CSV table of C-alpha atoms in Angstrom, one decimal:
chain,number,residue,atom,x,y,z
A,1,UNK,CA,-20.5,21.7,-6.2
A,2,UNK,CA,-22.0,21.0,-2.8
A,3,UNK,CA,-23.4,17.7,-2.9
A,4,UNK,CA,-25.7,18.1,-0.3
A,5,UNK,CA,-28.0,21.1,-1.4
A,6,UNK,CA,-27.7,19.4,-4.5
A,7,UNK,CA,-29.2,15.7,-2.7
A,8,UNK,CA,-31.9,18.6,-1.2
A,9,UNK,CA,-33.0,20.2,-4.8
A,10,UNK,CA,-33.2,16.8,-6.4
A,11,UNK,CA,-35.5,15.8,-3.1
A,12,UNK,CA,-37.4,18.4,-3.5
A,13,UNK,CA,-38.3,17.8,-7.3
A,14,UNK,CA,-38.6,14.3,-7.6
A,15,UNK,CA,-35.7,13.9,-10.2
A,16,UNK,CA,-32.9,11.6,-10.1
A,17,UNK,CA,-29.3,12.6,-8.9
A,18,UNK,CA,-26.8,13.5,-11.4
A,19,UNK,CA,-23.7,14.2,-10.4
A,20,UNK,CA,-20.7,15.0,-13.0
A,21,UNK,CA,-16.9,14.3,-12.2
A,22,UNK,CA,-16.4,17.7,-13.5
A,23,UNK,CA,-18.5,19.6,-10.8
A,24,UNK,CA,-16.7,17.7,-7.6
A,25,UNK,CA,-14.0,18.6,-5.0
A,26,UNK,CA,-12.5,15.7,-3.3
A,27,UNK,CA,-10.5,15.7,-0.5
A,28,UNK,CA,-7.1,13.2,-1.0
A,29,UNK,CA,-5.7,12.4,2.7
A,30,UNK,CA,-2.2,10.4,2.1
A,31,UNK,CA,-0.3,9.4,4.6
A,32,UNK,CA,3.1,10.7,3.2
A,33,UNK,CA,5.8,9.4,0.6
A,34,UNK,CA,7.8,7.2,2.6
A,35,UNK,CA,8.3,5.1,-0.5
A,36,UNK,CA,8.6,4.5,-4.5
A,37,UNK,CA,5.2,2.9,-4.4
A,38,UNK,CA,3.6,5.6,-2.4
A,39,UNK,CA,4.9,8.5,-4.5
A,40,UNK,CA,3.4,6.4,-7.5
A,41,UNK,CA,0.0,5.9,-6.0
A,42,UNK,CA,0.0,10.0,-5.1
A,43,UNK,CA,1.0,10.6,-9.0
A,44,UNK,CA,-1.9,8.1,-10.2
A,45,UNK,CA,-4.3,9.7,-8.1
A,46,UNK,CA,-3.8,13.4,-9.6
A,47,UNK,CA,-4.1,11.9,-12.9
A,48,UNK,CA,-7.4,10.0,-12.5
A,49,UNK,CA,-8.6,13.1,-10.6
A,50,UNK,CA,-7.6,15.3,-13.6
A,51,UNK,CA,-8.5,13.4,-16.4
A,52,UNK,CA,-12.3,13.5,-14.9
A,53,UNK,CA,-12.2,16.9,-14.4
A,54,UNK,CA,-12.0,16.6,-10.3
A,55,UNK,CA,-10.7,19.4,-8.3
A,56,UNK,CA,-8.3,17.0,-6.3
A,57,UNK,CA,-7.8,19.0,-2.4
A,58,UNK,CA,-4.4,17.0,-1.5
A,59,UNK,CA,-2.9,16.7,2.1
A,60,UNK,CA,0.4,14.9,3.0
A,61,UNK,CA,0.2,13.7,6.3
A,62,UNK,CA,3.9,12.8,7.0
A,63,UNK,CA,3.3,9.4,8.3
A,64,UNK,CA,1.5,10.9,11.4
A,65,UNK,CA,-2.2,10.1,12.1
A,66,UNK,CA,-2.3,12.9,13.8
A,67,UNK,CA,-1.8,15.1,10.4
A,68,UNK,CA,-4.4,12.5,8.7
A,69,UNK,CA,-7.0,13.2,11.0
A,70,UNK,CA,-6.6,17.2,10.8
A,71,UNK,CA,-6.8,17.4,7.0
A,72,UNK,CA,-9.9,15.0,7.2
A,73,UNK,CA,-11.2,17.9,9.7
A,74,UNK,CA,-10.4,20.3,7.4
A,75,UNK,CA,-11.8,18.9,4.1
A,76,UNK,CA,-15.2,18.4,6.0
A,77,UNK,CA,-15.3,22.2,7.0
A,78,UNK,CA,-14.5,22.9,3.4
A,79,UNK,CA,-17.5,20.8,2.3
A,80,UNK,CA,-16.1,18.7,0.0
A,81,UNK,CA,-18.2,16.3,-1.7
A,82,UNK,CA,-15.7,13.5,-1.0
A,83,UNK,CA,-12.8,12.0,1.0
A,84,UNK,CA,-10.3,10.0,-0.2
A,85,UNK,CA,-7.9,8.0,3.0
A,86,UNK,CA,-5.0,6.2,2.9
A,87,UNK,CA,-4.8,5.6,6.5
A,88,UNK,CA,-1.6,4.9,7.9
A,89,UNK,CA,-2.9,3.0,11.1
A,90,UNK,CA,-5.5,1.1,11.5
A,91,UNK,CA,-7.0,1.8,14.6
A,92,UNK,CA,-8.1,5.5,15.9
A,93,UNK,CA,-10.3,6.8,13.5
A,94,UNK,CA,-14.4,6.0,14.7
A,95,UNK,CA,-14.5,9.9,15.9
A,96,UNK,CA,-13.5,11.2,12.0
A,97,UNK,CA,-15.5,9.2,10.5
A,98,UNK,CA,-18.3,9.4,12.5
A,99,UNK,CA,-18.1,13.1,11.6
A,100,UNK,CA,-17.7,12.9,8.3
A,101,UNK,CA,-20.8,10.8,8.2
A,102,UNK,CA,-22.9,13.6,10.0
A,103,UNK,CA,-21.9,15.9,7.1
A,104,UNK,CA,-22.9,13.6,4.5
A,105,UNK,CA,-19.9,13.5,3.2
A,106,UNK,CA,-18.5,9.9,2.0
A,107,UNK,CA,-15.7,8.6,2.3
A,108,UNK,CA,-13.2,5.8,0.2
A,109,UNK,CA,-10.3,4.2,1.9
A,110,UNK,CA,-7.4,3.6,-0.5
A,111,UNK,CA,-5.0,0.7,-0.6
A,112,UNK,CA,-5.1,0.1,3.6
A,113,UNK,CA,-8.4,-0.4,6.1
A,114,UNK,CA,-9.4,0.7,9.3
A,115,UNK,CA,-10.6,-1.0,12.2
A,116,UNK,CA,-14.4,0.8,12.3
A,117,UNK,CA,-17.8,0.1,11.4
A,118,UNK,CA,-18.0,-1.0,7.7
A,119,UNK,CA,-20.6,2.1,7.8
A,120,UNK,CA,-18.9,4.8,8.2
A,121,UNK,CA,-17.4,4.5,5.1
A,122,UNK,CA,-18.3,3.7,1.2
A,123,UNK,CA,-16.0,1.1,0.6
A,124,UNK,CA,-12.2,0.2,0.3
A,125,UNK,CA,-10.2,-0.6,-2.5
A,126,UNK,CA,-7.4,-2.3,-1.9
A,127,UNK,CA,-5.2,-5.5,-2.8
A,128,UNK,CA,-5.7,-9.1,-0.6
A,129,UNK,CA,-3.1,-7.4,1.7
A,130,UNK,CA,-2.9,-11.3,3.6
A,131,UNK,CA,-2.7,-12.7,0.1
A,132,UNK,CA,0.2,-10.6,-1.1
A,133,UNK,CA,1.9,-11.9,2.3
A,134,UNK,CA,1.0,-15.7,1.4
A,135,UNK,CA,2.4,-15.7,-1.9
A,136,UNK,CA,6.0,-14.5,-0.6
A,137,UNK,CA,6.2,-17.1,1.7
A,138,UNK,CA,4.9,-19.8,-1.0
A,139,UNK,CA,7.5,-18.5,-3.4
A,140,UNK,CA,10.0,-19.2,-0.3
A,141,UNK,CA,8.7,-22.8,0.1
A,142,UNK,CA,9.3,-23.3,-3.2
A,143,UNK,CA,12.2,-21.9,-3.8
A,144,UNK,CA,14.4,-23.6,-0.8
A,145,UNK,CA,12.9,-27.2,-1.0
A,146,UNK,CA,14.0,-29.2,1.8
A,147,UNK,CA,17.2,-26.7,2.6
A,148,UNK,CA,17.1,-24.7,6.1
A,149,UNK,CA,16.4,-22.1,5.9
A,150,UNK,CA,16.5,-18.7,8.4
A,151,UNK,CA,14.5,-15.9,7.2
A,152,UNK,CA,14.5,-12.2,8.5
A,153,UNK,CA,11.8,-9.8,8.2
A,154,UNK,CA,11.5,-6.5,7.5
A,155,UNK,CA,7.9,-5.0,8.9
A,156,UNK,CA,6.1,-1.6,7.8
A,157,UNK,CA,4.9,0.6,10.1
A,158,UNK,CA,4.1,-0.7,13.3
A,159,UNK,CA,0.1,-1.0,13.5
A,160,UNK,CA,-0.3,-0.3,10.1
A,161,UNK,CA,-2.6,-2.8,8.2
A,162,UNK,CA,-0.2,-3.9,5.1
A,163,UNK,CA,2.4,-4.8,8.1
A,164,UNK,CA,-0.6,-6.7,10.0
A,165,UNK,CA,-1.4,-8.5,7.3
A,166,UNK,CA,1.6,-9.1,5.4
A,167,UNK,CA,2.9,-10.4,8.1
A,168,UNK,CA,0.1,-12.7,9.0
A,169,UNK,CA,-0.1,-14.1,5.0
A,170,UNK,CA,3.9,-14.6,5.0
A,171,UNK,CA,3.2,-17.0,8.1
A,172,UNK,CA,1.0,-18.7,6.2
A,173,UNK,CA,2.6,-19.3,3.5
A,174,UNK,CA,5.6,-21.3,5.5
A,175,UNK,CA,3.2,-22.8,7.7
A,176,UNK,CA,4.1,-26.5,7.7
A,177,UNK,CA,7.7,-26.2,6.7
A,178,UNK,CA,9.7,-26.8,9.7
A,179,UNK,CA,12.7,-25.8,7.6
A,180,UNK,CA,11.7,-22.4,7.5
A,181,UNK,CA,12.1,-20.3,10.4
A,182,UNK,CA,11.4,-16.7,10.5
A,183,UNK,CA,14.6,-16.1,13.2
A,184,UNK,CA,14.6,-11.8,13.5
A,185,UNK,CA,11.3,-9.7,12.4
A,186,UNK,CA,12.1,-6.2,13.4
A,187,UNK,CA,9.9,-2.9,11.5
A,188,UNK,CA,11.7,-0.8,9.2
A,189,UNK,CA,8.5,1.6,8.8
A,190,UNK,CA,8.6,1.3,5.1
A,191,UNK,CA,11.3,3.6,4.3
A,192,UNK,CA,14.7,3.0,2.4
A,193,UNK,CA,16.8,4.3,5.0
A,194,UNK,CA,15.6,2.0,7.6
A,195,UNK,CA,15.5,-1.0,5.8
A,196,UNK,CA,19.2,-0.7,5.4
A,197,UNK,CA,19.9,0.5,9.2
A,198,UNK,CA,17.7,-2.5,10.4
A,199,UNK,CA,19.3,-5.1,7.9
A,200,UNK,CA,22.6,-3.8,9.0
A,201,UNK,CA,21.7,-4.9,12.6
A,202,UNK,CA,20.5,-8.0,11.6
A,203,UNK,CA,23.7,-8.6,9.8
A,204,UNK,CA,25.7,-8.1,12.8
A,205,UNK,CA,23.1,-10.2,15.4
A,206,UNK,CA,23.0,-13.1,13.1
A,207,UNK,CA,25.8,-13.3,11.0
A,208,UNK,CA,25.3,-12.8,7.4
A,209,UNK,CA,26.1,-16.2,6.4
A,210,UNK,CA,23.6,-17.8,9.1
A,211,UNK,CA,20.7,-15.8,7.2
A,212,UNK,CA,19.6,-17.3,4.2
A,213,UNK,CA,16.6,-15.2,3.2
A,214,UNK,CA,14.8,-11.7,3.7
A,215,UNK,CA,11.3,-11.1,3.3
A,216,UNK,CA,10.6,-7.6,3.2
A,217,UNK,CA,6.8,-6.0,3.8
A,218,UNK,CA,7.4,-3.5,0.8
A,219,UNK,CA,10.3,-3.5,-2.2
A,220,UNK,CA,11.6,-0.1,-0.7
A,221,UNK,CA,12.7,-1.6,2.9
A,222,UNK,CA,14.5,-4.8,0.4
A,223,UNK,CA,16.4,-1.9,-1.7
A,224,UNK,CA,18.2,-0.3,1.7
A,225,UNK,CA,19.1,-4.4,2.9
A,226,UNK,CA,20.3,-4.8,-0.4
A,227,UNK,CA,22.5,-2.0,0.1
A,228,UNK,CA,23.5,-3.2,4.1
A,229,UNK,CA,23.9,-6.9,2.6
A,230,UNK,CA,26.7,-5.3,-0.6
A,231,UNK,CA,28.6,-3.7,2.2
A,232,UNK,CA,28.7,-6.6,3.7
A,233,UNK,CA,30.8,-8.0,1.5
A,234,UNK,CA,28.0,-10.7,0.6
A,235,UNK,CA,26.0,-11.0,-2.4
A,236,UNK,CA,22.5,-9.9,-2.5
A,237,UNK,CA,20.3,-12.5,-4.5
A,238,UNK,CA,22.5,-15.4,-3.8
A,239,UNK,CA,23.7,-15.7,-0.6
A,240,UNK,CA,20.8,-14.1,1.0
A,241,UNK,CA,17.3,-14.7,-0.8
A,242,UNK,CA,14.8,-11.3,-1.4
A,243,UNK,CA,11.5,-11.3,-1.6
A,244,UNK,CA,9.3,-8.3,-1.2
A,245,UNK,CA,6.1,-6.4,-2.1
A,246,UNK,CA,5.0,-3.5,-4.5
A,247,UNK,CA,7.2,-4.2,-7.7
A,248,UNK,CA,8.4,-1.0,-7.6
A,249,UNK,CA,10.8,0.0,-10.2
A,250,UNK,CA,13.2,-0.4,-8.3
A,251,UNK,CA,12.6,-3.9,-7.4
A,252,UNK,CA,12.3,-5.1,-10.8
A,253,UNK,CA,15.8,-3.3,-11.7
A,254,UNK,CA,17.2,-5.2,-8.7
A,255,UNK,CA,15.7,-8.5,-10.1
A,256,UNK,CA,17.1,-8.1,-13.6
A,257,UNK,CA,20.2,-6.9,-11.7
A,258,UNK,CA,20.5,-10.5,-9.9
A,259,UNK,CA,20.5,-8.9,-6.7
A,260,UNK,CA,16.6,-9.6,-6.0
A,261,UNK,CA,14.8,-12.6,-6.4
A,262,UNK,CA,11.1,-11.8,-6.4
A,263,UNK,CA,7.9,-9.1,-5.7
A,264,UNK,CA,4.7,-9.5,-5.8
A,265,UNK,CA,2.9,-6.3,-7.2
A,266,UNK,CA,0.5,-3.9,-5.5
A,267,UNK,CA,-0.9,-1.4,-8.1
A,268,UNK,CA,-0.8,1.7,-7.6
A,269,UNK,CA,-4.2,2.8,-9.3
A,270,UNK,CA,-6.1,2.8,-6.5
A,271,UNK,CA,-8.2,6.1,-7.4
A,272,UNK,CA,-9.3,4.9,-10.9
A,273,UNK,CA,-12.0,2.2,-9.0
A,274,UNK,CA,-12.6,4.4,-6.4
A,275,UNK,CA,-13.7,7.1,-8.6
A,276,UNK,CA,-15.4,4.7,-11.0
A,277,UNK,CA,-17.6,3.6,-7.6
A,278,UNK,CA,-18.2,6.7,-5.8
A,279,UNK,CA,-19.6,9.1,-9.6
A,280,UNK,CA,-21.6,6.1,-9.7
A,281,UNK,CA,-22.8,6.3,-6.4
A,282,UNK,CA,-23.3,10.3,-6.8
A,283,UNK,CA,-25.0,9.9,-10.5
A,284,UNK,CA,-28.0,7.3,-9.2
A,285,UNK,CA,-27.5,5.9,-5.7
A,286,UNK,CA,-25.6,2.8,-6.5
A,287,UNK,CA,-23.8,1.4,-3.5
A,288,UNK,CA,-20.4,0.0,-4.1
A,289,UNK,CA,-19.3,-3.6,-2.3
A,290,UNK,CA,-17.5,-2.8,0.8
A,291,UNK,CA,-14.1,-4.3,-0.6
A,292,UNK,CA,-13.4,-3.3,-4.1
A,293,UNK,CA,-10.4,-5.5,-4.6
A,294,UNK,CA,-7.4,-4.8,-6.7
A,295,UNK,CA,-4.9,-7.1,-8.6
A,296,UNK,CA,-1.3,-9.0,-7.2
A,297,UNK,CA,1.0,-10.6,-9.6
A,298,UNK,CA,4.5,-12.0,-8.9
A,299,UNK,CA,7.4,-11.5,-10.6
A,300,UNK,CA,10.7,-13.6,-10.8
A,301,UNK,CA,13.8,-13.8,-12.6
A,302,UNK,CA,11.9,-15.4,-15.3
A,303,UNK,CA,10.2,-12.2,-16.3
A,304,UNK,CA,11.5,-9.7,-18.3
A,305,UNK,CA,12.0,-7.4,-15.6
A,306,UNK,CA,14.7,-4.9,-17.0
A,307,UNK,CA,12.0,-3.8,-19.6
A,308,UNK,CA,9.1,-3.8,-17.0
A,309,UNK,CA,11.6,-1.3,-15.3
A,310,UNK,CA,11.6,0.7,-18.6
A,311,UNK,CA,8.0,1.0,-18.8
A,312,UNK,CA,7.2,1.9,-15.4
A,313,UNK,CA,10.2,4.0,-14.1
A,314,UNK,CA,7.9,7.8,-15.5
A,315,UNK,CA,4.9,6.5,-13.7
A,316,UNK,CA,5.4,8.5,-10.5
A,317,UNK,CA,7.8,5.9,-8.4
């Protein structure tokens, strides 16, 4: 369905717009699979896509913007009546936009923003990225007390927003607590595999017993220092605190393991309330809010985390 010629006939004889799930071909721009979460949010997408009836036109872009903005390109010469982004910078993407907006085309960001116009795009859906941040370091205040306590982080992608902003709520949440002192922040791009290498230098800069916590931008990065920290020779969980984002699978097997201590979750059903918002916007015109925002829980010990494992290890992670 071309969504334009459609937008002229329905001009042309004074009716109202209909659009149906079933007639539409959406463009899905992610930015790779560098993690559990990621894979999950790729799996959800396809299923809300399918479920409506959407012919889902997906493009992996390796973690490269580069890729992103190519696909984007090629959706719009496609004329697809939508494009769905999950942008893995921030900045860099005015010109793209710009042209998808002279094609009429519009356009949902999913689960990170950009730094552009609020116009050139339908709206966002994603979680209180700064929130997610705030409520790791609040868990850390209350979890150390009084103690001293020196923290190493583990930061996305360099320029991404979640790492931005993650970063910036974590800060916040210690702010005031002279005992807490972030001593090493170094990125692990959001990847197993560097999480480990990069805990395994902080290991050896610091001194594993002169670190007492890791905050971790995403669970996947905290499951490769969980394997740096077992080899070594300390225990994960106890003599180094873990607290990271997504509530992965993973994560909550490491937390009913003993060998995490908490996560705060980031769905990863993004697509359902970007779909709800833009076959709403095709049926009659209605205009989405600009931030569609998403639910964050934390989880602890206290939860039953092996069986929250159970239920969400066939989701896609």
């Amino acid at each position: 369905m071309n969504i334009k010629a459609t937008l002229m006939a329905s001009a042309v004889a004074l009716s109202p717009i209909v659009a149906h799930a079933a007639d539409l071909t959406i463009g899905f721009s992610q930015i790779g699979s560098e993690s559990g979460w990621r894979a999950a949010e790729t799996t959800v997408t396809r299923q809300e896509a399918e479920k409506r009836g959407i012919e889902l036109k997906f493009a992996d872009a390796q973690q490269k913007q580069e890729n992103q903005i190519k696909a984007i390109r090629s959706f719009i010469a496609q004329g697809v009546d939508a494009i769905l982004i999950a942008p893995v910078v921030a900045t860099g993407w005015d010109e793209v936009l710009e042209e998808a907006q002279d094609a009429d085309i519009p356009v949902i960001l999913l689960d990170r923003t950009v730094d552009a116009s609020d116009d050139l795009y339908l709206t966002a859906v994603t979680s209180d990225l700064v929130h997610e941040g705030k409520v790791a370091g609040e868990w850390l205040v209350s979890e150390m007390g009084d103690s001293d306590c020196r923290i190493v982080e583990l930061q996305g992608t360099t320029g991404s927003s979640p790492a931005i902003d993650r970063k910036t709520g974590f800060e916040q949440g210690i702010d005031g607590h002279a005992n807490l002192e972030i001593v090493r922040s170094q990125t692990g791009d959001f990847t197993r595999s560097q999480g480990k290498v990069v805990m395994e230098s902080f290991l050896k800069a610091e001194g594993g017993e002169n670190i007492c916590a890791l905050y971790a931008h995403n669970d996947d990065m905290a499951v490769g220092a969980i394997q740096a920290i077992k080899e070594a020779g300390l225990k994960p969980g106890e003599d180094i605190k873990i607290v990271a984002i997504d509530a992965v699978p993973d994560a909550h097997l490491a937390i009913a393991q003993g060998e995490m201590n908490a996560t705060i979750e980031l769905t990863p059903n993004m697509a359902g309330p970007a779909l709800d918002a833009l076959e709403a916007y095709l049926a009659d015109g209605t205009v989405p809010p600009k931030w569609i925002q998403t639910e964050s829980k934390l989880f602890t010990a206290s939860d039953d985390n092996q069986s929250i494992y159970e239920m969400k290890k066939d989701l896609g992670y």
